[in-house]
Short mmCIF file of C-alpha atoms in Angstrom, two decimals:
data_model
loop_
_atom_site.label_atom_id
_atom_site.label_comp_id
_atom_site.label_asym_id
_atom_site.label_seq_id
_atom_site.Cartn_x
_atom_site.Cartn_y
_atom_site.Cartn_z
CA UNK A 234 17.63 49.83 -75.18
CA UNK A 235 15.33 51.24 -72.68
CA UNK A 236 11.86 52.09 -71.91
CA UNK A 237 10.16 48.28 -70.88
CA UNK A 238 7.14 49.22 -68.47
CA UNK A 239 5.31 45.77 -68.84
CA UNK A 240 5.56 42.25 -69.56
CA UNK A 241 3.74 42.63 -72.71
CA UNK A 242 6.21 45.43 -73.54
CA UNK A 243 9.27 42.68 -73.40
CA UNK A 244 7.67 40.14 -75.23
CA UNK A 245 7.01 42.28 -78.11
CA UNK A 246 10.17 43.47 -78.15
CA UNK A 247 11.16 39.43 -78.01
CA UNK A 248 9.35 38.95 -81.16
CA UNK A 249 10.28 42.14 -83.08
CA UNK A 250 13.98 42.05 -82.22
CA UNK A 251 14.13 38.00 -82.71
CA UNK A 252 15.51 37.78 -79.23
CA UNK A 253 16.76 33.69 -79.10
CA UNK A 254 17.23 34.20 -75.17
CA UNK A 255 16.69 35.35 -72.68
CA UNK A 256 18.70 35.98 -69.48
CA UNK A 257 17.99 36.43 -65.92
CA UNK A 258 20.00 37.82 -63.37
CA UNK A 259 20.38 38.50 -59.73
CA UNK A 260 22.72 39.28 -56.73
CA UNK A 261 24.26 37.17 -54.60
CA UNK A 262 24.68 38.14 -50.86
CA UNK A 263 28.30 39.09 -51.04
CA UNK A 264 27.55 41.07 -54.25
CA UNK A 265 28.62 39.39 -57.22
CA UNK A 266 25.86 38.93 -60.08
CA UNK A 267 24.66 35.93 -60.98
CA UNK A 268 22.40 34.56 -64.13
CA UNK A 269 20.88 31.71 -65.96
CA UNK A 270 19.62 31.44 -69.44
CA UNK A 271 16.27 30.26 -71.02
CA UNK A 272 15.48 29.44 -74.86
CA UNK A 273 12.95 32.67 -75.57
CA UNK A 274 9.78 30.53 -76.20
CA UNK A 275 9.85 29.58 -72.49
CA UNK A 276 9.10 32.93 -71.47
CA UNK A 277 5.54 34.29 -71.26
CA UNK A 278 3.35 36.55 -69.11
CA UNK A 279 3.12 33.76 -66.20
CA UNK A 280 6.73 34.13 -65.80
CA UNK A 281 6.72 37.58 -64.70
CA UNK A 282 3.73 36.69 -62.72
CA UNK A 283 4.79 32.98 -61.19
CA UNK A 284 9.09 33.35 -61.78
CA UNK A 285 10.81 30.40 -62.30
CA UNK A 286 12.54 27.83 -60.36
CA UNK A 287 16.10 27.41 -59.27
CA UNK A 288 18.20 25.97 -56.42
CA UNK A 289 19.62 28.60 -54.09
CA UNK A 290 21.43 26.41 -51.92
CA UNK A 291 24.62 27.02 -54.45
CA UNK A 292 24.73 30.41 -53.84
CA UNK A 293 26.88 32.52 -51.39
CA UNK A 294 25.30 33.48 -47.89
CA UNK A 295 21.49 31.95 -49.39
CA UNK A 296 19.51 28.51 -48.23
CA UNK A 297 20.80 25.48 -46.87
CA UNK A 298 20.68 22.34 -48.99
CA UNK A 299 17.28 21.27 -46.98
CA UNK A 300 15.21 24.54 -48.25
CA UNK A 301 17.42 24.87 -51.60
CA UNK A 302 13.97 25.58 -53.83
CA UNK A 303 13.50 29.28 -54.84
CA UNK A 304 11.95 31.75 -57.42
CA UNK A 305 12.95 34.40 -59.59
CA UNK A 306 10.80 37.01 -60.74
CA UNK A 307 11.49 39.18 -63.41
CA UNK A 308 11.55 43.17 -63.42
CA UNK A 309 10.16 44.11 -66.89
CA UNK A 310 11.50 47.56 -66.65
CA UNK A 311 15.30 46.43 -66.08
CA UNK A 312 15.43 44.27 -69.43
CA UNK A 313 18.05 45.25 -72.16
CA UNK A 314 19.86 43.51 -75.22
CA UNK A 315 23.08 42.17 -74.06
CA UNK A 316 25.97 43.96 -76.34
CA UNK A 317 28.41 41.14 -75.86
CA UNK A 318 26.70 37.60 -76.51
CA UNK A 319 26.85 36.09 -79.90
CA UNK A 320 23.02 34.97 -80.08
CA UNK A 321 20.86 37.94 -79.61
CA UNK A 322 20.04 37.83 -75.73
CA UNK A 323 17.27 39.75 -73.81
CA UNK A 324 18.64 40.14 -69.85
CA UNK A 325 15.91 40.58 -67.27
CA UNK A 326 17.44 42.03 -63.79
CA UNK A 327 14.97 39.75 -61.66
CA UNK A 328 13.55 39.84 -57.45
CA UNK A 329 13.76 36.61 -55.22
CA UNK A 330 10.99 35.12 -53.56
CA UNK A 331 10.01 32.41 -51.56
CA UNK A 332 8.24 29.16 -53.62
CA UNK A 333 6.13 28.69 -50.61
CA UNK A 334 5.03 31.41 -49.34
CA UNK A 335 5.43 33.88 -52.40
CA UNK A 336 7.04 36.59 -50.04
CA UNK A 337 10.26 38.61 -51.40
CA UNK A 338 12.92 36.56 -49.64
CA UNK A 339 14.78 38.77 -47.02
CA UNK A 340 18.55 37.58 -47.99
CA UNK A 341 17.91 39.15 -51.45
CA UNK A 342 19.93 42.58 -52.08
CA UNK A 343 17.76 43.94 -53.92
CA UNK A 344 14.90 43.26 -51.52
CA UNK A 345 16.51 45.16 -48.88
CA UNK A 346 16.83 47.98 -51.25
CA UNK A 347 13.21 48.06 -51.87
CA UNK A 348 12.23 47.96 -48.73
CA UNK A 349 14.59 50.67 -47.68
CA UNK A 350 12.63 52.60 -50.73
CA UNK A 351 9.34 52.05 -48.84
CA UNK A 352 10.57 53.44 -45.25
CA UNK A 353 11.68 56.32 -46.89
CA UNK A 354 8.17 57.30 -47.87
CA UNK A 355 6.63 55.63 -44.46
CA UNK A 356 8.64 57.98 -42.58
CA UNK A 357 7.28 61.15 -44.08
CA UNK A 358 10.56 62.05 -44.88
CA UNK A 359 10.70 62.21 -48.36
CA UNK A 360 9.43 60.18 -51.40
CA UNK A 361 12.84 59.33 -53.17
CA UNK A 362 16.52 59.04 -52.53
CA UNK A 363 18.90 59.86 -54.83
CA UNK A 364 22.39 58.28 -55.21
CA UNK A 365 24.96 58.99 -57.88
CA UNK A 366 28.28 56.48 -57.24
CA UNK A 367 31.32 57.28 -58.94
CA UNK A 368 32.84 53.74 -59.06
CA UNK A 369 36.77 53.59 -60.43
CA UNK A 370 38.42 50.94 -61.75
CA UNK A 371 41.69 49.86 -63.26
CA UNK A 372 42.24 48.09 -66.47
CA UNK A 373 45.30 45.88 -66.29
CA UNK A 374 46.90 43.41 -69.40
CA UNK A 375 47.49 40.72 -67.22
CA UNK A 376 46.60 39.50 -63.49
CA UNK A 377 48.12 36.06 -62.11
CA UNK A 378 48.02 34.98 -58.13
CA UNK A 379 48.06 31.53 -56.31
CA UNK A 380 48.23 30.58 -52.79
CA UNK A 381 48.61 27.01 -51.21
CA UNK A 382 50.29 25.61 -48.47
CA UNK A 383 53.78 26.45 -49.23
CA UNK A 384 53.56 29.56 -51.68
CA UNK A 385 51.61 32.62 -52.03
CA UNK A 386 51.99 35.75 -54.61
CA UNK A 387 50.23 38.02 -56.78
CA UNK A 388 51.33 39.87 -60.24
CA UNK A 389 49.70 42.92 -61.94
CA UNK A 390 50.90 44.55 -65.13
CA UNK A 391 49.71 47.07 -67.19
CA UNK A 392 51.25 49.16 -70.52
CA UNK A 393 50.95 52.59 -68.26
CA UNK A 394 52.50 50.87 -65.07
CA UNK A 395 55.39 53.34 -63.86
CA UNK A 396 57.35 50.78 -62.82
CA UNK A 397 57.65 49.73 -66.89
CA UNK A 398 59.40 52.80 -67.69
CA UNK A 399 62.78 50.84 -68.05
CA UNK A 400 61.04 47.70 -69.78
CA UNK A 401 62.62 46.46 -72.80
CA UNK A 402 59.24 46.96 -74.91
CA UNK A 403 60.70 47.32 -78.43
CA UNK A 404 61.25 50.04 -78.02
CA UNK A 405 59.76 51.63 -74.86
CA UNK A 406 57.93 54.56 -76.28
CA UNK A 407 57.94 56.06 -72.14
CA UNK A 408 54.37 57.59 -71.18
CA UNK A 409 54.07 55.76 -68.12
CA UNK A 410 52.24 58.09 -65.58
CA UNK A 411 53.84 58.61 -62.40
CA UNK A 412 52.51 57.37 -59.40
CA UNK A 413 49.80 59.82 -58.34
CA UNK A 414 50.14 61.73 -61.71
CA UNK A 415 47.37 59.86 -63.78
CA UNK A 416 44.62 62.34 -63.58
CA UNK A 417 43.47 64.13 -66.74
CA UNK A 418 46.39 63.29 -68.99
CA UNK A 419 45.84 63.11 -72.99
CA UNK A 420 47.15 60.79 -74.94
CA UNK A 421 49.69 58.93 -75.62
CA UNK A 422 49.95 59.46 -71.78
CA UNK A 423 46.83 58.05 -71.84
CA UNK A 424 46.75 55.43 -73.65
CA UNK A 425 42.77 53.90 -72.64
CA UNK A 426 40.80 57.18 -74.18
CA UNK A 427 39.44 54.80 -76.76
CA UNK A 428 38.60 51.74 -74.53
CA UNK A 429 36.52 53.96 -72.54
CA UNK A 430 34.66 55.72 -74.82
CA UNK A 431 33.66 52.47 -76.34
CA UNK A 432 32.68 51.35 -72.38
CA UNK A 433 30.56 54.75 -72.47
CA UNK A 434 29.07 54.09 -75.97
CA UNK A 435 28.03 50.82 -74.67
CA UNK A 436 26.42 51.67 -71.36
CA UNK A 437 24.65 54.32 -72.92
CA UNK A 438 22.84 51.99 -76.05
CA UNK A 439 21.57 49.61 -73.09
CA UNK A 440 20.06 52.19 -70.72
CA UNK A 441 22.67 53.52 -68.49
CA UNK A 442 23.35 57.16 -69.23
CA UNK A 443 26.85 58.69 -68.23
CA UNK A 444 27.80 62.27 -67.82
CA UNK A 445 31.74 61.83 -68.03
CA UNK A 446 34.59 59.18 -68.66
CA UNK A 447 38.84 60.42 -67.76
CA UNK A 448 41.73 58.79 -66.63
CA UNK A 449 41.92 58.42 -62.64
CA UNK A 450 44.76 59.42 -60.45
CA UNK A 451 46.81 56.04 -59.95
CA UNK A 452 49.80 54.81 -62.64
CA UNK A 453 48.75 51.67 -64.49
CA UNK A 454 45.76 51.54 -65.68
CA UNK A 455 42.86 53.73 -63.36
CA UNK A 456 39.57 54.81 -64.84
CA UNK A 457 36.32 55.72 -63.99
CA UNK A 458 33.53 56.73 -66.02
CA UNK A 459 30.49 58.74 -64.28
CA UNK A 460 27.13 57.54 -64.28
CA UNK A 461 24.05 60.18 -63.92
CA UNK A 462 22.27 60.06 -60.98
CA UNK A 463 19.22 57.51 -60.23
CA UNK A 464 16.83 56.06 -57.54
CA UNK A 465 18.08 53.69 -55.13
CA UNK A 466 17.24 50.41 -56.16
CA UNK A 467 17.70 52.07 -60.09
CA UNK A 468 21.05 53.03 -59.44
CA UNK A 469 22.29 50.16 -57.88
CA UNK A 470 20.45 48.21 -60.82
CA UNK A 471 22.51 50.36 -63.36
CA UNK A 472 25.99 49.73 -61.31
CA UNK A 473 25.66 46.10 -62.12
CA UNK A 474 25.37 46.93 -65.45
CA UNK A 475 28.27 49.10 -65.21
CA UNK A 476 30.40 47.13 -63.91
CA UNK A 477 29.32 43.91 -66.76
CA UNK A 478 30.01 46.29 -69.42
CA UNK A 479 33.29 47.97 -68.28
CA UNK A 480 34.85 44.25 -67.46
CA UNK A 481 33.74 42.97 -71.23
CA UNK A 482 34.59 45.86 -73.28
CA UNK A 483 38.46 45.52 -71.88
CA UNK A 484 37.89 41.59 -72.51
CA UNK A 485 37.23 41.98 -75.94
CA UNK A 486 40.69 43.88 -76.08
CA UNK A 487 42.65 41.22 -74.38
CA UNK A 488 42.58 43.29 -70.99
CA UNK A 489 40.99 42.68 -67.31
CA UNK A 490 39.00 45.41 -65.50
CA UNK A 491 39.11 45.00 -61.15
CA UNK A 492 37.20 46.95 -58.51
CA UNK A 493 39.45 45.68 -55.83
CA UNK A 494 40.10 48.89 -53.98
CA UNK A 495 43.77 48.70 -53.21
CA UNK A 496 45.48 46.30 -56.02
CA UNK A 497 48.75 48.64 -56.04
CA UNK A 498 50.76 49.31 -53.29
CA UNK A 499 52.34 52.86 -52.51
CA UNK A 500 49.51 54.62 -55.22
CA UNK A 501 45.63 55.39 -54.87
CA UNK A 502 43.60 53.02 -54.78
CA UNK A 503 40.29 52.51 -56.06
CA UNK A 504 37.36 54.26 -54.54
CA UNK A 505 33.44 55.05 -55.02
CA UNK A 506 32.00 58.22 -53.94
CA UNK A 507 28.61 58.56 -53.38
CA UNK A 508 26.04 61.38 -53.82
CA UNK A 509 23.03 61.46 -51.89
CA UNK A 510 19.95 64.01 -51.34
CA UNK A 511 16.36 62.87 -50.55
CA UNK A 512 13.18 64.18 -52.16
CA UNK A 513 9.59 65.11 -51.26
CA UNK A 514 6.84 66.31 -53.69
CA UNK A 515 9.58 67.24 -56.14
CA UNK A 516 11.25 69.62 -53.62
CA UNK A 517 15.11 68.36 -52.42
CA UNK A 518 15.23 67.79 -48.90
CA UNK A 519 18.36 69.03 -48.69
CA UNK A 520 18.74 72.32 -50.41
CA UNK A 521 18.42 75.00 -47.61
CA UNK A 522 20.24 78.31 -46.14
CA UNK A 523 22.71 76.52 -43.61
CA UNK A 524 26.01 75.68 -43.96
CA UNK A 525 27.25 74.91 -47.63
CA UNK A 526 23.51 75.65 -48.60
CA UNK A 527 22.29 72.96 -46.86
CA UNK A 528 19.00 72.69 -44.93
CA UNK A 529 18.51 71.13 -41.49
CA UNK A 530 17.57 68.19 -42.69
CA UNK A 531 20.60 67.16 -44.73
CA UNK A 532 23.02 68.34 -41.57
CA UNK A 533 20.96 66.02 -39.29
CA UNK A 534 21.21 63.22 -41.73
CA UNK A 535 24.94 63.91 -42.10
CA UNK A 536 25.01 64.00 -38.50
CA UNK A 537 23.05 60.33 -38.97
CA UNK A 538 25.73 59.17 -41.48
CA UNK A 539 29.07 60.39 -39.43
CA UNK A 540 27.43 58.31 -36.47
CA UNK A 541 26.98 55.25 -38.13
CA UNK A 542 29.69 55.40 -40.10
CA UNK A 543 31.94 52.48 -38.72
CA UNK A 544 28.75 50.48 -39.12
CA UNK A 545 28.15 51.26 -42.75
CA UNK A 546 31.25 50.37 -44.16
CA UNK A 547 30.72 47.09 -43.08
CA UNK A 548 28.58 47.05 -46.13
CA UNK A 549 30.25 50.26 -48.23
CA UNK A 550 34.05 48.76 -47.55
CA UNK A 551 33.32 45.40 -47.35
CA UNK A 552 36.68 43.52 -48.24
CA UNK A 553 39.93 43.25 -46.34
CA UNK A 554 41.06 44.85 -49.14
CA UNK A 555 38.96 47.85 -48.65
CA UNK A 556 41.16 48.66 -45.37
CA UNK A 557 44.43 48.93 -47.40
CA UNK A 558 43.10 52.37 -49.09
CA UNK A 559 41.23 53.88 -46.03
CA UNK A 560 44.71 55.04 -45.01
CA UNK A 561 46.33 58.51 -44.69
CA UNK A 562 48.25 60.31 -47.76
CA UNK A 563 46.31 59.24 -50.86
CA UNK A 564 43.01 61.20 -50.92
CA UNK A 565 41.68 58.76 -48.83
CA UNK A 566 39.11 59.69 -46.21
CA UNK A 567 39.82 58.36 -43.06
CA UNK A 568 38.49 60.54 -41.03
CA UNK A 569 34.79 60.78 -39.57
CA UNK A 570 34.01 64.51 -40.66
CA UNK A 571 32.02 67.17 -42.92
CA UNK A 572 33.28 69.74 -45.05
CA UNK A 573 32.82 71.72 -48.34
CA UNK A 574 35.12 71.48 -50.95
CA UNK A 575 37.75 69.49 -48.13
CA UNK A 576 38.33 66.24 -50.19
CA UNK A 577 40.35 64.94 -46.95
CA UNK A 578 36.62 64.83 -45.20
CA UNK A 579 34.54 61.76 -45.34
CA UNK A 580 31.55 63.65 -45.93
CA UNK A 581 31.94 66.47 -49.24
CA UNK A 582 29.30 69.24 -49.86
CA UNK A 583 30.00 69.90 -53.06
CA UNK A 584 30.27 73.82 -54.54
CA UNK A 585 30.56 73.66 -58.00
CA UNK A 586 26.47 73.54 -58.43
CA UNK A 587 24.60 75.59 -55.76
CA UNK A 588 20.68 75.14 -57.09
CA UNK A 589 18.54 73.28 -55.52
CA UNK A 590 18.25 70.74 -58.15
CA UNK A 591 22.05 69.92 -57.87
CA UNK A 592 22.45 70.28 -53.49
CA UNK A 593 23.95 66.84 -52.04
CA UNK A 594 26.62 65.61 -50.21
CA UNK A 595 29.08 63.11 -50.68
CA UNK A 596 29.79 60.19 -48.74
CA UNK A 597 33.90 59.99 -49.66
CA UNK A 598 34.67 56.20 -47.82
CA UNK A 599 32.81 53.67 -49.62
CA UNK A 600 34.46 51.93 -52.60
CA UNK A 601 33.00 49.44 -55.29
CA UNK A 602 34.05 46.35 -54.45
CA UNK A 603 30.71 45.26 -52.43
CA UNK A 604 26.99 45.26 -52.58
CA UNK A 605 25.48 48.37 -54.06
CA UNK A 606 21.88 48.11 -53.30
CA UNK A 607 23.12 47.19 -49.18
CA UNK A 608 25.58 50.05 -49.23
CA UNK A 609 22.84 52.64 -50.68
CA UNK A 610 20.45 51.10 -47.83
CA UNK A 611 22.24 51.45 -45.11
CA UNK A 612 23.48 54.84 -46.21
CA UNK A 613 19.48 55.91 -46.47
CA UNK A 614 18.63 54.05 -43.01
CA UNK A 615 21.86 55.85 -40.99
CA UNK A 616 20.66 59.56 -42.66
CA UNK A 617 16.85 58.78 -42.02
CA UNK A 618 17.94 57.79 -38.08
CA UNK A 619 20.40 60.75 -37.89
CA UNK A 620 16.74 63.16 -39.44
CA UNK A 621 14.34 61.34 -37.00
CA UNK A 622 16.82 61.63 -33.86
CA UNK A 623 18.16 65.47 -34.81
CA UNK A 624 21.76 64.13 -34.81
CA UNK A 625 24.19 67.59 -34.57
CA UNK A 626 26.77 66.72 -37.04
CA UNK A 627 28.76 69.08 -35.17
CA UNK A 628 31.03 71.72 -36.54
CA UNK A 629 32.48 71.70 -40.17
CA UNK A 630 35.79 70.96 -40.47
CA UNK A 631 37.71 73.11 -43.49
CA UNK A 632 41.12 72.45 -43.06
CA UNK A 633 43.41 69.95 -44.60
CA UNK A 634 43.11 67.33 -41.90
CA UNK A 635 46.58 66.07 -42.96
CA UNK A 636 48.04 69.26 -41.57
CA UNK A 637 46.46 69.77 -38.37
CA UNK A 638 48.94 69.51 -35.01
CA UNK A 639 48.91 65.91 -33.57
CA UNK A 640 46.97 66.91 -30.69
CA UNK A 641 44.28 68.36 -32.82
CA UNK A 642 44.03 65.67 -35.42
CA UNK A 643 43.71 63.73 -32.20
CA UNK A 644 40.02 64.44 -31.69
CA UNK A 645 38.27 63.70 -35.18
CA UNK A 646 37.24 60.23 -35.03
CA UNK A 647 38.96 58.22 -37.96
CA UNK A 648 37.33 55.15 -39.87
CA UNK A 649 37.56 51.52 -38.75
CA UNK A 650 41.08 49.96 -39.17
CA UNK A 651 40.17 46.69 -40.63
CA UNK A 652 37.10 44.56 -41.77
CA UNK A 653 37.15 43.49 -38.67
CA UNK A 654 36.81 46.31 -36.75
CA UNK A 655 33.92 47.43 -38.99
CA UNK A 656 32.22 43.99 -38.71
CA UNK A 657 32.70 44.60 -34.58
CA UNK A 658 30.82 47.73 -35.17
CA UNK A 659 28.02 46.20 -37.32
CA UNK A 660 27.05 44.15 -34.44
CA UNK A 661 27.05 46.41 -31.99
CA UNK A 662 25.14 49.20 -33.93
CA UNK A 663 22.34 48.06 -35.61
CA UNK A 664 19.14 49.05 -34.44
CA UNK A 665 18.56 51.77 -36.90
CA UNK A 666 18.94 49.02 -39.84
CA UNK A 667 15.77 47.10 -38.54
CA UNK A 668 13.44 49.81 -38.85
CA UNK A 669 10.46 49.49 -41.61
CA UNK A 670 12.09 45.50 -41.43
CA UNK A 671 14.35 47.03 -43.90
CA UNK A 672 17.97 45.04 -42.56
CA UNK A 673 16.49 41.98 -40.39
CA UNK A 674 17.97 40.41 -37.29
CA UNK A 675 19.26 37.44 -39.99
CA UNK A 676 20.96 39.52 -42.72
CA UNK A 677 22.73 41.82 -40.16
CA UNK A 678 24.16 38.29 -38.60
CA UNK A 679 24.30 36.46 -41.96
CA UNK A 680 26.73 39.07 -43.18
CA UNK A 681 28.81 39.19 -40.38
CA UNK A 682 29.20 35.47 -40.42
CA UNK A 683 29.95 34.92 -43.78
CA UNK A 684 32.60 38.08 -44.18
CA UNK A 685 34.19 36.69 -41.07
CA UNK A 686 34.40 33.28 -41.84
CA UNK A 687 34.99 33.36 -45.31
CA UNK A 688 37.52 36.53 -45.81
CA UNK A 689 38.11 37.70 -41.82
CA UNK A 690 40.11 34.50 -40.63
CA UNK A 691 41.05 33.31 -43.83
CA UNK A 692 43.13 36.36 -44.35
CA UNK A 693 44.74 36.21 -40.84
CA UNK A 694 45.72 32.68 -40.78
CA UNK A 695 47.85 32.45 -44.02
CA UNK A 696 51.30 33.84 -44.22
CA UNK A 697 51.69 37.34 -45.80
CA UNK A 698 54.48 37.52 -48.61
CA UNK A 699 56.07 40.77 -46.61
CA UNK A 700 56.34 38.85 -44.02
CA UNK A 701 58.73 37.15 -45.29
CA UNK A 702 60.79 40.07 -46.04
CA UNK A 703 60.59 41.70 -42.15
CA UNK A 704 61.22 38.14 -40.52
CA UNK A 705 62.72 35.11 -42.40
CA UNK A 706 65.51 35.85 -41.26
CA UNK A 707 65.18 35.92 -37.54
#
């Protein structure tokens, strides 16, 4: 259900539909959505005026316990009717603001996103940004893990895994794509057609139109389903909802959905392209006569992007885990470079639409296990510096950068090594994040001292389980 533009719109819609509840939801600073629930009745048009109350102390990288009080706000244009709940349920995607001062409160995703919005247009620039992420996923039958003091171990499975092909299933009916193989297969190869159709179905009744759904390259289980194209904050609106409905359609058939990036070792991993062209007076910024039929513009602000790169994927690869698939050999792209058609390039022009209407590029490195509306941000702020500054992206490179001699391969700059290393490069390049106020001083220093206190050390100080393998023995 779509088309809210008011508050008056969603409380008719309360009282036609017989809505019981009504949910509101929001993003924590790491990037994992959060919500509470109110008996219908208790909304009215003060709410979307006044929000309502809740602490924020409890949630990750927000207040201390000493200014816990804060508001939410909801977005009448975001509500839907959740497909899932068993008494009907209206969910309202909702802003955070201070209680005292009324102000949108600067730790709030979504409030960087909007403000990012607004410096677009300040700049002169253009008056929209355009991203279209193409988020994959696997869908697994059963997950366990555990670490403590003397243990530690994880265990996937999935019906498709490879590594079931000489399972005693009762009987083993085989299809189990090979490692690397799992692109485009039909059934009974593929053997989730149905579950994501039924994902597609459901995105589409609440809003979120999608252009495409297929198998994904990796054995055991990888999917993705394509979303069209939206605004900024829209987009990474509608990727929340994506990723809600993809993880409870496979609940409801007894299977788990993750957007870790790298869950299987020795196959691709999980990634999340991203497609991005700006927009001025219904003209795209970025259509032109240069290279790959590019204008100025969009090389400068690839130029912009390849700079900052290390710096972004602080926010675009934002788990340990992340690091694991930014590595050579499995369509990864590791290294800091533009192309057409080269998929081995961080940066993708891509050639099967030429108009202007269709002209982007494609930022390859990001993947979807973090923050959407940060990762768009930052993406916009590193092209708009890289526009304002006339960064030279330099040549194109269109070769397979997996077969150029050592010495050559040498000299493209390659993507961080570790959260760490990206982190490391957060703090040291920042500036062009502060502009328009869109990153402050606080969440730039916020984020790097909750991913390296929470995820950062906590991964280096506990044994690895391969460890185990290369040295118990010495």
């Amino acid at each position: 259900m779509a088309g809210f533009e008011s508050a008056q719109d969603v409380l008719g819609t309360i009282e036609k539909e017989k809505v019981q509840v009504v949910d509101l939801r929001f993003m924590d600073f790491p990037g994992i959505w959060q919500h509470f629930s109110i008996p219908a009745h208790e909304l009215d048009e003060d709410t979307f005026e006044q929000g309502m109350g809740f602490d924020g102390s409890s949630i990750r990288g927000w207040q201390e316990i000493n200014e816990s009080d804060m508001i939410v706000r909801p977005v009448p244009h975001s509500a839907f009717i959740d497909p899932f709940f068993q008494h009907k349920t209206l969910v309202m995607t909702c802003d955070i603001c201070d209680p005292v001062t009324g102000e949108d409160y600067t730790r709030d995703p979504r409030s960087v996103a909007r403000k990012a919005e607004q410096y677009l247009k300040s700049t002169g620039i253009g008056d929209t940004a355009y991203f279209g992420p193409e988020a994959e996923f696997f869908v697994f039958d059963d997950i366990r893990f555990d670490q403590n003091e003397h243990s530690g171990y994880y265990f996937i499975d999935s019906v498709e895994g490879r590594w079931n092909s000489g399972r005693d299933e009762q009987p083993n009916l085989g299809y189990k794509p090979r490692y690397k193989e799992g692109y485009f297969p039909v059934p009974p190869s593929d053997s989730l057609q149905d579950i994501r159709s039924e994902m597609m179905l459901v995105l589409e009744s609440i809003g979120v139109p999608v252009e495409a759904q297929h198998h994904e390259v990796a054995s055991g289980g990888q999917c993705e389903l394509d979303m069209r194209f939206g605004t900024l904050v829209k987009m990474a609106d509608d990727l929340l909802k994506y990723k809600y409905v993809v993880k409870n359609v496979a609940r409801r058939h007894n299977k788990t959905v993750t957007f870790m990036p790298k869950p299987i070792w020795n196959d691709n991993g999980s990634g999340m392209h991203i497609h991005m062209s700006f927009w001025k007076d219904g003209k795209n910024r970025f259509y032109g006569d240069g290279y790959a039929g590019l204008s100025q513009e969009a090389l400068y602000a690839i130029g912009g992007l390849l700079k900052h790169a290390p710096s972004v994927l602080a926010f675009s690869n934002p788990t340990t885990n992340s690091y694991k698939r930014l590595v050579p050999g499995y369509e990864a792209p590791v290294n800091l470079a533009y192309s057409s058609r080269n998929r081995s390039a961080c940066i993708r022009i891509p050639m099967y639409h030429t108009s202007e209407k269709a002209k982007r590029f494609e930022f390859r490195c990001p993947d979807p296990s973090g923050n959407a509306y940060l990762t768009f941000s930052a993406m916009l702020m590193a092209a708009v510096d890289g526009i304002q500054n006339k960064i030279d992206p330099g040549d194109p490179l269109d070769k397979n950068i997996y077969d150029l001699p050592p010495a050559e391969a040498a000299k493209v700059p390659k993507t961080p090594g570790s959260l760490r290393e990206a982190l490391e490069h957060l703090r040291r390049d920042h500036e062009f994040l502060l502009k328009g106020d869109v990153f402050t001083e606080d969440v730039v220093e916020t984020w790097i001292d909750y991913k390296m206190e929470n995820e950062v050390l906590p991964i280096d100080m506990r044994p690895h389980p391969y460890e185990f393998a290369l040295y118990s023995d010495i």
